[in-house]
PDB file of C-alpha atoms in Angstrom:
ATOM      1  CA  MET R 151      -0.683  39.254 -25.426  1.00 51.00           C
ATOM      2  CA  SER R 152       1.995  41.249 -26.721  1.00 53.00           C
ATOM      3  CA  ALA R 153       3.637  40.317 -30.084  1.00 53.00           C
ATOM      4  CA  GLY R 154       7.125  40.795 -27.810  1.00 55.00           C
ATOM      5  CA  ALA R 155       6.360  38.188 -25.535  1.00 56.00           C
ATOM      6  CA  PHE R 156       7.643  34.959 -28.070  1.00 53.00           C
ATOM      7  CA  PRO R 157      10.467  35.252 -30.190  1.00 56.00           C
ATOM      8  CA  SER R 158       9.633  35.252 -33.868  1.00 60.00           C
ATOM      9  CA  LEU R 159      10.100  32.125 -35.811  1.00 56.00           C
ATOM     10  CA  PRO R 160      12.616  33.389 -38.000  1.00 59.00           C
ATOM     11  CA  ARG R 161      14.882  34.060 -35.453  1.00 61.00           C
ATOM     12  CA  MET R 162      14.412  30.582 -33.677  1.00 57.00           C
ATOM     13  CA  TRP R 163      14.869  28.656 -36.728  1.00 53.00           C
ATOM     14  CA  ALA R 164      17.990  30.714 -37.172  1.00 56.00           C
ATOM     15  CA  ARG R 165      19.328  29.871 -33.673  1.00 58.00           C
ATOM     16  CA  ARG R 166      18.633  26.112 -34.594  1.00 56.00           C
ATOM     17  CA  ARG R 167      20.434  26.261 -37.629  1.00 54.00           C
ATOM     18  CA  ARG R 168      23.706  27.639 -35.932  1.00 53.00           C
ATOM     19  CA  THR R 169      23.276  25.113 -33.190  1.00 51.00           C
ATOM     20  CA  ILE R 170      23.267  22.125 -35.968  1.00 52.00           C
ATOM     21  CA  ALA R 171      26.151  23.694 -38.198  1.00 52.00           C
ATOM     22  CA  MET R 172      28.708  24.376 -35.137  1.00 54.00           C
ATOM     23  CA  PRO R 173      29.091  20.926 -33.189  1.00 55.00           C
ATOM     24  CA  PRO R 174      31.213  21.120 -30.345  1.00 57.00           C
ATOM     25  CA  ALA R 175      34.884  20.338 -30.894  1.00 55.00           C
ATOM     26  CA  SER R 176      34.977  17.017 -28.788  1.00 57.00           C
ATOM     27  CA  MET R 177      32.710  15.583 -31.612  1.00 57.00           C
ATOM     28  CA  ALA R 178      35.214  16.476 -34.278  1.00 61.00           C
ATOM     29  CA  GLY R 179      36.608  13.106 -36.390  1.00 67.00           C
ATOM     30  CA  LEU R 180      39.820  12.776 -37.913  1.00 72.00           C
ATOM     31  CA  SER R 181      41.113  13.592 -41.200  1.00 81.00           C
ATOM     32  CA  LEU R 182      41.994  11.505 -43.849  1.00 81.00           C
ATOM     33  CA  ILE R 183      45.660  12.592 -43.650  1.00 84.00           C
ATOM     34  CA  GLU R 184      45.688  11.547 -39.854  1.00 81.00           C
ATOM     35  CA  LEU R 185      43.934   8.205 -40.501  1.00 83.00           C
ATOM     36  CA  MET R 186      46.702   7.314 -43.093  1.00 87.00           C
ATOM     37  CA  ILE R 187      49.338   8.209 -40.957  1.00 86.00           C
ATOM     38  CA  ALA R 188      47.843   6.174 -38.199  1.00 85.00           C
ATOM     39  CA  VAL R 189      47.631   3.042 -40.232  1.00 85.00           C
ATOM     40  CA  VAL R 190      51.151   3.353 -41.464  1.00 86.00           C
ATOM     41  CA  LEU R 191      52.635   3.589 -38.036  1.00 87.00           C
ATOM     42  CA  GLY R 192      50.391   0.580 -36.749  1.00 86.00           C
ATOM     43  CA  LEU R 193      51.777  -1.524 -39.586  1.00 88.00           C
ATOM     44  CA  LEU R 194      55.524  -0.469 -38.763  1.00 88.00           C
ATOM     45  CA  VAL R 195      54.696  -1.688 -35.361  1.00 88.00           C
ATOM     46  CA  VAL R 196      52.938  -4.832 -36.840  1.00 88.00           C
ATOM     47  CA  LEU R 197      56.011  -5.563 -39.142  1.00 88.00           C
ATOM     48  CA  ALA R 198      58.636  -4.843 -36.478  1.00 86.00           C
ATOM     49  CA  ALA R 199      56.842  -7.398 -34.211  1.00 86.00           C
ATOM     50  CA  ILE R 200      56.950 -10.149 -37.002  1.00 86.00           C
ATOM     51  CA  GLY R 201      60.747  -9.366 -37.793  1.00 83.00           C
ATOM     52  CA  LEU R 202      61.336 -10.026 -34.016  1.00 83.00           C
ATOM     53  CA  PHE R 203      59.416 -13.236 -34.117  1.00 80.00           C
ATOM     54  CA  THR R 204      60.828 -14.472 -37.180  1.00 77.00           C
ATOM     55  CA  SER R 205      64.309 -13.528 -36.087  1.00 78.00           C
ATOM     56  CA  ASN R 206      64.008 -15.269 -32.819  1.00 75.00           C
ATOM     57  CA  ARG R 207      62.446 -18.410 -34.556  1.00 76.00           C
ATOM     58  CA  ALA R 208      65.469 -18.562 -36.816  1.00 73.00           C
ATOM     59  CA  VAL R 209      67.925 -18.214 -33.692  1.00 72.00           C
ATOM     60  CA  TYR R 210      65.818 -21.184 -32.283  1.00 71.00           C
ATOM     61  CA  ASP R 211      65.789 -23.731 -35.379  1.00 72.00           C
ATOM     62  CA  SER R 212      69.657 -23.000 -35.551  1.00 74.00           C
ATOM     63  CA  THR R 213      70.277 -23.754 -31.983  1.00 74.00           C
ATOM     64  CA  GLU R 214      68.328 -26.918 -32.398  1.00 77.00           C
ATOM     65  CA  ALA R 215      69.653 -28.115 -35.642  1.00 77.00           C
ATOM     66  CA  LEU R 216      73.362 -27.840 -33.987  1.00 77.00           C
ATOM     67  CA  SER R 217      71.861 -29.613 -30.635  1.00 80.00           C
ATOM     68  CA  ARG R 218      70.661 -32.427 -33.154  1.00 82.00           C
ATOM     69  CA  ILE R 219      74.100 -32.533 -34.525  1.00 83.00           C
ATOM     70  CA  GLN R 220      75.756 -32.830 -31.113  1.00 85.00           C
ATOM     71  CA  GLU R 221      73.314 -35.825 -30.019  1.00 87.00           C
ATOM     72  CA  ASN R 222      74.228 -37.624 -33.373  1.00 87.00           C
ATOM     73  CA  ALA R 223      77.608 -37.623 -33.004  1.00 86.00           C
ATOM     74  CA  ARG R 224      77.636 -38.168 -29.250  1.00 89.00           C
ATOM     75  CA  ALA R 225      75.399 -41.377 -29.677  1.00 88.00           C
ATOM     76  CA  GLY R 226      77.581 -42.477 -33.041  1.00 89.00           C
ATOM     77  CA  PHE R 227      80.863 -42.109 -31.514  1.00 91.00           C
ATOM     78  CA  GLU R 228      79.715 -43.886 -28.225  1.00 91.00           C
ATOM     79  CA  LEU R 229      78.603 -46.854 -30.434  1.00 91.00           C
ATOM     80  CA  MET R 230      81.125 -47.112 -32.605  1.00 93.00           C
ATOM     81  CA  ALA R 231      84.029 -46.569 -29.854  1.00 92.00           C
ATOM     82  CA  ARG R 232      82.556 -49.243 -28.542  1.00 90.00           C
ATOM     83  CA  ASP R 233      83.383 -51.686 -31.210  1.00 90.00           C
ATOM     84  CA  LEU R 234      86.704 -50.201 -31.878  1.00 91.00           C
ATOM     85  CA  ARG R 235      87.980 -50.724 -28.601  1.00 88.00           C
ATOM     86  CA  ALA R 236      86.932 -54.381 -28.795  1.00 83.00           C
ATOM     87  CA  ALA R 237      88.597 -55.115 -32.268  1.00 83.00           C
ATOM     88  CA  ASP R 238      91.224 -57.876 -32.240  1.00 78.00           C
ATOM     89  CA  GLY R 239      89.461 -58.803 -28.740  1.00 78.00           C
ATOM     90  CA  THR R 240      89.601 -62.471 -27.380  1.00 77.00           C
ATOM     91  CA  VAL R 241      88.454 -64.384 -24.478  1.00 78.00           C
ATOM     92  CA  CYS R 242      91.882 -65.980 -24.557  1.00 75.00           C
ATOM     93  CA  ARG R 243      93.859 -63.016 -23.208  1.00 57.00           C
ATOM     94  CA  THR R 244      97.264 -63.172 -21.297  1.00 45.00           C
ATOM     95  CA  PRO R 245     100.073 -64.807 -21.011  1.00 39.00           C
ATOM     96  CA  VAL R 246     101.023 -65.057 -24.728  1.00 42.00           C
ATOM     97  CA  ASP R 247     103.737 -67.494 -25.270  1.00 43.00           C
ATOM     98  CA  THR R 248     107.115 -65.374 -25.473  1.00 44.00           C
ATOM     99  CA  SER R 249     109.141 -68.100 -26.374  1.00 47.00           C
ATOM    100  CA  THR R 250     108.518 -67.558 -30.313  1.00 47.00           C
ATOM    101  CA  ALA R 251     110.695 -65.791 -32.411  1.00 47.00           C
ATOM    102  CA  ALA R 252     108.258 -63.673 -33.461  1.00 44.00           C
ATOM    103  CA  ALA R 253     107.335 -62.462 -29.598  1.00 43.00           C
ATOM    104  CA  ALA R 254     110.915 -62.315 -28.760  1.00 43.00           C
ATOM    105  CA  ALA R 255     111.512 -59.462 -31.706  1.00 43.00           C
ATOM    106  CA  SER R 256     108.860 -57.239 -30.857  1.00 40.00           C
ATOM    107  CA  PRO R 257     106.808 -58.397 -27.791  1.00 37.00           C
ATOM    108  CA  GLU R 258     104.615 -55.325 -28.151  1.00 36.00           C
ATOM    109  CA  LYS R 259     103.276 -56.591 -31.626  1.00 36.00           C
ATOM    110  CA  MET R 260     102.446 -59.712 -30.681  1.00 34.00           C
ATOM    111  CA  PRO R 261      98.987 -60.691 -31.295  1.00 39.00           C
ATOM    112  CA  LEU R 262      96.513 -61.720 -28.464  1.00 38.00           C
ATOM    113  CA  ILE R 263      96.801 -65.244 -29.937  1.00 38.00           C
ATOM    114  CA  ARG R 264      99.740 -66.858 -31.603  1.00 34.00           C
ATOM    115  CA  TRP R 265      98.080 -67.654 -34.436  1.00 35.00           C
ATOM    116  CA  ALA R 266     100.147 -71.223 -35.804  1.00 31.00           C
ATOM    117  CA  GLY R 267     101.662 -71.230 -39.052  1.00 30.00           C
ATOM    118  CA  THR R 268     101.534 -68.762 -41.810  1.00 34.00           C
ATOM    119  CA  GLY R 269      98.713 -69.548 -43.967  1.00 33.00           C
ATOM    120  CA  GLY R 270      95.995 -67.198 -44.939  1.00 32.00           C
ATOM    121  CA  LEU R 271      93.906 -66.051 -41.706  1.00 33.00           C
ATOM    122  CA  GLY R 272      92.217 -63.344 -44.028  1.00 38.00           C
ATOM    123  CA  LEU R 273      91.078 -60.359 -42.251  1.00 42.00           C
ATOM    124  CA  TRP R 274      90.547 -61.986 -39.131  1.00 51.00           C
ATOM    125  CA  GLY R 275      94.426 -62.295 -38.228  1.00 56.00           C
ATOM    126  CA  ASP R 276      94.489 -58.604 -38.835  1.00 69.00           C
ATOM    127  CA  GLY R 277      91.391 -57.680 -36.219  1.00 77.00           C
ATOM    128  CA  LEU R 278      90.422 -54.636 -38.236  1.00 83.00           C
ATOM    129  CA  ARG R 279      90.503 -53.507 -41.876  1.00 85.00           C
ATOM    130  CA  GLY R 280      89.830 -50.181 -43.330  1.00 89.00           C
ATOM    131  CA  GLY R 281      88.473 -49.417 -46.896  1.00 88.00           C
ATOM    132  CA  SER R 282      85.868 -47.156 -48.563  1.00 88.00           C
ATOM    133  CA  ASN R 283      82.607 -46.939 -50.766  1.00 87.00           C
ATOM    134  CA  GLY R 284      80.816 -44.450 -52.466  1.00 86.00           C
ATOM    135  CA  PHE R 285      80.183 -42.082 -49.388  1.00 89.00           C
ATOM    136  CA  GLY R 286      83.418 -42.566 -47.766  1.00 90.00           C
ATOM    137  CA  ASP R 287      85.480 -44.697 -45.693  1.00 93.00           C
ATOM    138  CA  VAL R 288      84.365 -47.996 -44.308  1.00 92.00           C
ATOM    139  CA  ILE R 289      86.219 -50.125 -41.301  1.00 92.00           C
ATOM    140  CA  GLU R 290      85.854 -54.011 -40.630  1.00 87.00           C
ATOM    141  CA  LEU R 291      86.147 -55.130 -36.928  1.00 86.00           C
ATOM    142  CA  ARG R 292      86.487 -58.602 -35.600  1.00 81.00           C
ATOM    143  CA  SER R 293      86.608 -59.770 -32.170  1.00 81.00           C
ATOM    144  CA  ALA R 294      85.455 -62.795 -30.057  1.00 80.00           C
ATOM    145  CA  THR R 295      84.753 -61.696 -26.388  1.00 78.00           C
ATOM    146  CA  ALA R 296      81.483 -62.198 -25.698  1.00 80.00           C
ATOM    147  CA  GLY R 297      79.243 -65.286 -24.934  1.00 85.00           C
ATOM    148  CA  ALA R 298      82.287 -67.510 -24.245  1.00 88.00           C
ATOM    149  CA  VAL R 299      82.144 -71.037 -22.504  1.00 92.00           C
ATOM    150  CA  PRO R 300      84.805 -73.186 -21.067  1.00 92.00           C
ATOM    151  CA  ILE R 301      85.907 -76.003 -23.019  1.00 93.00           C
ATOM    152  CA  VAL R 302      86.275 -79.277 -20.958  1.00 94.00           C
ATOM    153  CA  THR R 303      88.166 -81.613 -23.712  1.00 92.00           C
ATOM    154  CA  HIS R 304      89.069 -81.159 -27.176  1.00 88.00           C
ATOM    155  CA  ILE R 305      88.984 -84.372 -29.327  1.00 87.00           C
ATOM    156  CA  PHE R 306      89.536 -84.374 -32.991  1.00 82.00           C
ATOM    157  CA  ASN R 307      86.257 -82.162 -34.305  1.00 85.00           C
ATOM    158  CA  GLU R 308      84.369 -82.251 -31.144  1.00 91.00           C
ATOM    159  CA  LEU R 309      84.351 -79.863 -28.340  1.00 92.00           C
ATOM    160  CA  ARG R 310      82.761 -80.992 -25.061  1.00 94.00           C
ATOM    161  CA  LEU R 311      81.868 -77.790 -22.839  1.00 94.00           C
ATOM    162  CA  ALA R 312      81.281 -76.648 -19.236  1.00 93.00           C
ATOM    163  CA  ASP R 313      77.716 -75.404 -19.869  1.00 91.00           C
ATOM    164  CA  SER R 314      75.067 -75.925 -22.789  1.00 89.00           C
ATOM    165  CA  PRO R 315      76.282 -72.915 -25.274  1.00 89.00           C
ATOM    166  CA  ARG R 316      73.710 -70.411 -27.005  1.00 86.00           C
ATOM    167  CA  PHE R 317      75.638 -71.108 -30.452  1.00 84.00           C
ATOM    168  CA  LYS R 318      73.970 -72.771 -33.334  1.00 86.00           C
ATOM    169  CA  LYS R 319      74.469 -74.978 -36.439  1.00 87.00           C
ATOM    170  CA  ALA R 320      76.831 -72.585 -39.177  1.00 82.00           C
ATOM    171  CA  ASP R 321      77.758 -70.239 -36.610  1.00 83.00           C
ATOM    172  CA  GLU R 322      81.465 -69.263 -36.823  1.00 79.00           C
ATOM    173  CA  LEU R 323      83.425 -69.640 -33.624  1.00 83.00           C
ATOM    174  CA  LEU R 324      86.790 -69.472 -32.292  1.00 82.00           C
ATOM    175  CA  ALA R 325      88.182 -71.875 -29.631  1.00 84.00           C
ATOM    176  CA  CYS R 326      91.232 -70.757 -28.034  1.00 82.00           C
ATOM    177  CA  ASP R 327      93.613 -70.754 -25.084  1.00 79.00           C
ATOM    178  CA  SER R 328      96.259 -68.160 -24.424  1.00 72.00           C
ATOM    179  CA  ASN R 329      98.525 -69.609 -27.286  1.00 69.00           C
ATOM    180  CA  ILE R 330      96.345 -71.325 -29.897  1.00 71.00           C
ATOM    181  CA  GLY R 331      93.357 -70.477 -31.786  1.00 73.00           C
ATOM    182  CA  TYR R 332      91.062 -72.151 -34.101  1.00 74.00           C
ATOM    183  CA  LEU R 333      88.687 -70.623 -36.476  1.00 75.00           C
ATOM    184  CA  LEU R 334      85.589 -72.803 -36.634  1.00 79.00           C
ATOM    185  CA  THR R 335      82.154 -73.413 -38.293  1.00 82.00           C
ATOM    186  CA  ALA R 336      79.791 -75.242 -36.193  1.00 88.00           C
ATOM    187  CA  THR R 337      78.264 -78.468 -37.915  1.00 91.00           C
ATOM    188  CA  GLY R 338      76.254 -79.615 -34.944  1.00 93.00           C
ATOM    189  CA  VAL R 339      75.606 -78.568 -31.478  1.00 93.00           C
ATOM    190  CA  LYS R 340      73.803 -81.029 -29.102  1.00 92.00           C
ATOM    191  CA  GLY R 341      73.907 -80.395 -25.275  1.00 92.00           C
ATOM    192  CA  ASN R 342      76.892 -79.439 -24.223  1.00 93.00           C
ATOM    193  CA  THR R 343      78.891 -81.051 -27.161  1.00 94.00           C
ATOM    194  CA  VAL R 344      79.761 -78.775 -30.301  1.00 93.00           C
ATOM    195  CA  SER R 345      81.224 -80.624 -33.866  1.00 92.00           C
ATOM    196  CA  TYR R 346      82.924 -78.491 -36.162  1.00 87.00           C
ATOM    197  CA  MET R 347      84.743 -78.052 -39.386  1.00 82.00           C
ATOM    198  CA  GLU R 348      87.773 -75.439 -39.692  1.00 72.00           C
ATOM    199  CA  ALA R 349      86.883 -72.458 -41.342  1.00 61.00           C
ATOM    200  CA  PRO R 350      87.343 -72.335 -45.165  1.00 54.00           C
ATOM    201  CA  CYS R 351      90.812 -70.765 -45.899  1.00 46.00           C
ATOM    202  CA  ASN R 352      90.808 -67.078 -46.543  1.00 38.00           C
ATOM    203  CA  ALA R 353      87.258 -67.233 -46.290  1.00 42.00           C
ATOM    204  CA  SER R 354      85.383 -64.447 -44.416  1.00 41.00           C
ATOM    205  CA  PRO R 355      86.014 -64.034 -41.486  1.00 41.00           C
ATOM    206  CA  GLY R 356      89.389 -65.610 -42.289  1.00 41.00           C
ATOM    207  CA  GLY R 357      90.402 -69.468 -42.079  1.00 42.00           C
ATOM    208  CA  ASN R 358      93.158 -71.582 -39.976  1.00 44.00           C
ATOM    209  CA  CYS R 359      95.326 -72.840 -42.853  1.00 46.00           C
ATOM    210  CA  ASP R 360      97.891 -74.835 -40.777  1.00 46.00           C
ATOM    211  CA  ALA R 361      96.758 -78.401 -40.551  1.00 46.00           C
ATOM    212  CA  THR R 362      99.685 -79.522 -38.256  1.00 50.00           C
ATOM    213  CA  GLN R 363      98.247 -77.034 -35.471  1.00 57.00           C
ATOM    214  CA  PRO R 364      97.960 -79.255 -31.730  1.00 67.00           C
ATOM    215  CA  LEU R 365      94.766 -79.687 -30.555  1.00 76.00           C
ATOM    216  CA  LEU R 366      93.626 -77.558 -27.431  1.00 81.00           C
ATOM    217  CA  ASP R 367      94.980 -78.938 -24.341  1.00 84.00           C
ATOM    218  CA  PRO R 368      92.082 -77.453 -21.532  1.00 88.00           C
ATOM    219  CA  ALA R 369      93.889 -79.551 -18.657  1.00 85.00           C
ATOM    220  CA  ARG R 370      97.115 -77.176 -19.319  1.00 84.00           C
ATOM    221  CA  ARG R 371      95.872 -73.997 -20.344  1.00 82.00           C
ATOM    222  CA  PRO R 372      91.984 -72.753 -19.765  1.00 86.00           C
ATOM    223  CA  ALA R 373      90.332 -72.706 -23.069  1.00 89.00           C
ATOM    224  CA  PHE R 374      87.438 -71.535 -24.275  1.00 90.00           C
ATOM    225  CA  LEU R 375      84.777 -71.445 -27.415  1.00 90.00           C
ATOM    226  CA  ALA R 376      83.102 -67.909 -28.334  1.00 88.00           C
ATOM    227  CA  PRO R 377      81.095 -66.771 -31.435  1.00 86.00           C
ATOM    228  CA  VAL R 378      83.179 -64.413 -33.959  1.00 80.00           C
ATOM    229  CA  ALA R 379      81.954 -61.015 -34.146  1.00 78.00           C
ATOM    230  CA  ALA R 380      82.228 -59.298 -37.624  1.00 80.00           C
ATOM    231  CA  ILE R 381      81.175 -55.797 -37.484  1.00 87.00           C
ATOM    232  CA  ARG R 382      81.439 -53.077 -40.375  1.00 89.00           C
ATOM    233  CA  TRP R 383      80.659 -49.350 -39.915  1.00 93.00           C
ATOM    234  CA  GLU R 384      80.071 -47.275 -43.242  1.00 92.00           C
ATOM    235  CA  VAL R 385      77.877 -44.384 -44.199  1.00 93.00           C
ATOM    236  CA  GLY R 386      75.198 -45.220 -46.891  1.00 92.00           C
ATOM    237  CA  ALA R 387      71.992 -43.950 -48.294  1.00 92.00           C
ATOM    238  CA  ASN R 388      68.943 -44.018 -46.325  1.00 91.00           C
ATOM    239  CA  ALA R 389      65.154 -44.328 -47.292  1.00 90.00           C
ATOM    240  CA  ARG R 390      64.489 -40.748 -46.681  1.00 87.00           C
ATOM    241  CA  GLY R 391      66.715 -39.615 -49.574  1.00 87.00           C
ATOM    242  CA  GLY R 392      69.590 -38.728 -47.358  1.00 88.00           C
ATOM    243  CA  ARG R 393      72.820 -40.339 -45.620  1.00 91.00           C
ATOM    244  CA  SER R 394      73.049 -42.379 -42.633  1.00 93.00           C
ATOM    245  CA  LEU R 395      75.649 -43.907 -40.531  1.00 94.00           C
ATOM    246  CA  TYR R 396      75.319 -47.546 -40.460  1.00 94.00           C
ATOM    247  CA  ARG R 397      76.382 -50.704 -38.159  1.00 93.00           C
ATOM    248  CA  VAL R 398      76.329 -54.039 -40.266  1.00 89.00           C
ATOM    249  CA  ALA R 399      76.749 -56.869 -37.951  1.00 83.00           C
ATOM    250  CA  SER R 400      77.795 -59.995 -40.017  1.00 71.00           C
ATOM    251  CA  GLY R 401      75.303 -63.287 -39.026  1.00 46.00           C
ATOM    252  CA  PHE R 402      77.434 -65.419 -41.329  1.00 41.00           C
ATOM    253  CA  GLY R 403      74.657 -68.186 -41.455  1.00 39.00           C
ATOM    254  CA  SER R 404      72.007 -65.992 -40.637  1.00 44.00           C
ATOM    255  CA  GLY R 405      72.394 -63.113 -43.068  1.00 52.00           C
ATOM    256  CA  ASP R 406      73.786 -59.395 -42.083  1.00 63.00           C
ATOM    257  CA  ASP R 407      72.144 -57.409 -39.637  1.00 81.00           C
ATOM    258  CA  ARG R 408      72.100 -53.751 -41.121  1.00 85.00           C
ATOM    259  CA  ALA R 409      71.320 -50.994 -38.235  1.00 90.00           C
ATOM    260  CA  GLU R 410      70.913 -47.417 -38.969  1.00 92.00           C
ATOM    261  CA  VAL R 411      72.501 -45.661 -36.139  1.00 92.00           C
ATOM    262  CA  ILE R 412      72.171 -41.620 -36.975  1.00 90.00           C
ATOM    263  CA  ASP R 413      71.149 -39.779 -40.035  1.00 89.00           C
ATOM    264  CA  GLY R 414      71.976 -36.529 -41.269  1.00 88.00           C
ATOM    265  CA  VAL R 415      75.714 -37.874 -41.907  1.00 90.00           C
ATOM    266  CA  ARG R 416      77.459 -36.527 -45.035  1.00 89.00           C
ATOM    267  CA  THR R 417      80.767 -38.810 -44.695  1.00 92.00           C
ATOM    268  CA  LEU R 418      82.767 -40.875 -42.725  1.00 93.00           C
ATOM    269  CA  THR R 419      86.849 -40.463 -42.593  1.00 94.00           C
ATOM    270  CA  LEU R 420      88.873 -42.558 -40.744  1.00 95.00           C
ATOM    271  CA  SER R 421      92.831 -42.503 -40.227  1.00 96.00           C
ATOM    272  CA  TYR R 422      94.977 -45.050 -38.472  1.00 95.00           C
ATOM    273  CA  LEU R 423      98.085 -44.593 -36.062  1.00 94.00           C
ATOM    274  CA  LEU R 424     101.168 -46.943 -36.372  1.00 92.00           C
ATOM    275  CA  PRO R 425     103.617 -47.497 -33.938  1.00 88.00           C
ATOM    276  CA  GLY R 426     106.684 -44.785 -33.777  1.00 85.00           C
ATOM    277  CA  LYS R 427     104.531 -42.266 -35.543  1.00 87.00           C
ATOM    278  CA  THR R 428     102.868 -38.851 -34.808  1.00 88.00           C
ATOM    279  CA  GLN R 429     100.481 -38.558 -37.874  1.00 93.00           C
ATOM    280  CA  TYR R 430      97.392 -40.624 -38.592  1.00 95.00           C
ATOM    281  CA  VAL R 431      97.463 -41.998 -41.788  1.00 95.00           C
ATOM    282  CA  SER R 432      94.720 -43.342 -44.865  1.00 94.00           C
ATOM    283  CA  ALA R 433      94.126 -46.809 -44.930  1.00 92.00           C
ATOM    284  CA  ALA R 434      95.942 -46.951 -48.050  1.00 91.00           C
ATOM    285  CA  GLN R 435      98.795 -45.759 -46.475  1.00 93.00           C
ATOM    286  CA  VAL R 436      98.730 -48.402 -43.784  1.00 91.00           C
ATOM    287  CA  GLY R 437      99.135 -51.220 -46.395  1.00 86.00           C
ATOM    288  CA  THR R 438      99.857 -54.698 -44.736  1.00 81.00           C
ATOM    289  CA  GLU R 439     100.278 -53.521 -41.288  1.00 85.00           C
ATOM    290  CA  TRP R 440      96.710 -53.390 -39.882  1.00 84.00           C
ATOM    291  CA  LYS R 441      97.959 -55.914 -36.990  1.00 80.00           C
ATOM    292  CA  ALA R 442     100.201 -52.710 -36.062  1.00 85.00           C
ATOM    293  CA  VAL R 443      97.405 -50.124 -35.864  1.00 89.00           C
ATOM    294  CA  ARG R 444      97.121 -48.577 -32.130  1.00 90.00           C
ATOM    295  CA  ALA R 445      94.342 -46.013 -32.487  1.00 93.00           C
ATOM    296  CA  VAL R 446      91.603 -44.745 -35.000  1.00 95.00           C
ATOM    297  CA  ARG R 447      90.693 -41.025 -35.777  1.00 96.00           C
ATOM    298  CA  VAL R 448      87.143 -41.286 -36.725  1.00 95.00           C
ATOM    299  CA  ALA R 449      85.749 -37.842 -38.423  1.00 94.00           C
ATOM    300  CA  LEU R 450      82.256 -37.510 -39.057  1.00 92.00           C
ATOM    301  CA  GLU R 451      80.860 -34.716 -41.074  1.00 91.00           C
ATOM    302  CA  LEU R 452      77.090 -34.068 -39.883  1.00 89.00           C
ATOM    303  CA  GLU R 453      74.678 -31.696 -41.170  1.00 86.00           C
ATOM    304  CA  ALA R 454      70.815 -31.169 -40.120  1.00 82.00           C
ATOM    305  CA  SER R 455      68.328 -28.680 -41.410  1.00 77.00           C
ATOM    306  CA  PRO R 456      66.845 -25.793 -39.084  1.00 78.00           C
ATOM    307  CA  GLY R 457      63.315 -26.160 -38.647  1.00 66.00           C
ATOM    308  CA  GLY R 458      63.266 -29.666 -40.326  1.00 56.00           C
ATOM    309  CA  GLY R 459      63.047 -28.669 -43.720  1.00 59.00           C
ATOM    310  CA  ALA R 460      65.477 -29.028 -46.615  1.00 57.00           C
ATOM    311  CA  GLY R 461      67.567 -26.426 -47.481  1.00 60.00           C
ATOM    312  CA  ASN R 462      70.311 -24.188 -45.593  1.00 71.00           C
ATOM    313  CA  GLU R 463      71.585 -27.398 -43.796  1.00 75.00           C
ATOM    314  CA  ILE R 464      74.005 -26.564 -41.110  1.00 82.00           C
ATOM    315  CA  GLY R 465      77.066 -29.000 -41.128  1.00 82.00           C
ATOM    316  CA  ARG R 466      79.941 -29.694 -38.595  1.00 87.00           C
ATOM    317  CA  ARG R 467      82.532 -31.968 -38.877  1.00 90.00           C
ATOM    318  CA  ILE R 468      83.446 -33.427 -35.507  1.00 91.00           C
ATOM    319  CA  VAL R 469      86.582 -35.776 -34.756  1.00 93.00           C
ATOM    320  CA  HIS R 470      87.064 -38.356 -31.954  1.00 93.00           C
ATOM    321  CA  ILE R 471      90.166 -40.458 -31.323  1.00 93.00           C
ATOM    322  CA  VAL R 472      89.670 -44.070 -30.284  1.00 93.00           C
ATOM    323  CA  SER R 473      92.746 -45.907 -28.582  1.00 91.00           C
ATOM    324  CA  LEU R 474      92.527 -49.691 -29.496  1.00 87.00           C
ATOM    325  CA  ARG R 475      92.216 -51.385 -25.968  1.00 82.00           C
ATOM    326  CA  ASN R 476      93.811 -54.696 -27.406  1.00 73.00           C
ATOM    327  CA  ARG R 477      96.606 -53.082 -29.018  1.00 73.00           C
ATOM    328  CA  ASN R 478      97.682 -51.022 -26.264  1.00 71.00           C
ATOM    329  CA  PRO R 479      99.257 -51.707 -22.759  1.00 61.00           C
TER     330      PRO R 479
END
């Protein structure tokens, strides 16, 4: 065999080294600079996505907070307006006796019941009263429109009713016909008979101080016995460290029933419309003319935290006007 039949070993090794040292272009890797650029671009994309998500989340939380404020305002106004419209209302409606001097002089200001005498009827005689506490304005309302039972006879301090009532001992009641009203405290309830004593003079919710007032005469005019409702609306501190709108129903003999209506209420502002006026005035400006108030302007300042957390609260002031149904034609 000749020496030229096989390549020499050095030449073979040289070709192999060249093959190993010169990889094809498809197998080449990224340089460090290219890798750093790729990482930076990737981070920019991720940060942009996070920013977009955060922005959308903030918009969603703000929209949800505003919706919560609107829902709270709607619920608060609806329940409060229901009590305001019933203020000064009784089951003994019309006709009012227009033969009295007061009615002849100003029939539009005549109460639904002609309270006999000039004695202290207290807050009841006004139907509503405004005031204030540490969180804003307060309004107290009186009415006797629900749960009435017709009176059959009225003999001294005893009323016989057409049906068995749901009243109980110590309840504050109103006995009335279209012209006369008595504020009473039930001293006993047996079957369809209620015994009573006159409500204390000037005591909440007011008393009848006219000892000469005649008895009701159901044979001449329909008469009714109804429980007195005394409602107070106010803003107060809640158990969560915030403020809420409360409805306080006076239970008289059984104590107050305090119910939280809506939370997130900064303050309650009330103003009142008097006859012949175009501007609403504060409680202090009403003075002693509460019986003449025709409408109430209710302003609630509400707040809500986006996302449900504290800080960065969104606030809105929402106003609602309620006409007193029992004071207007």
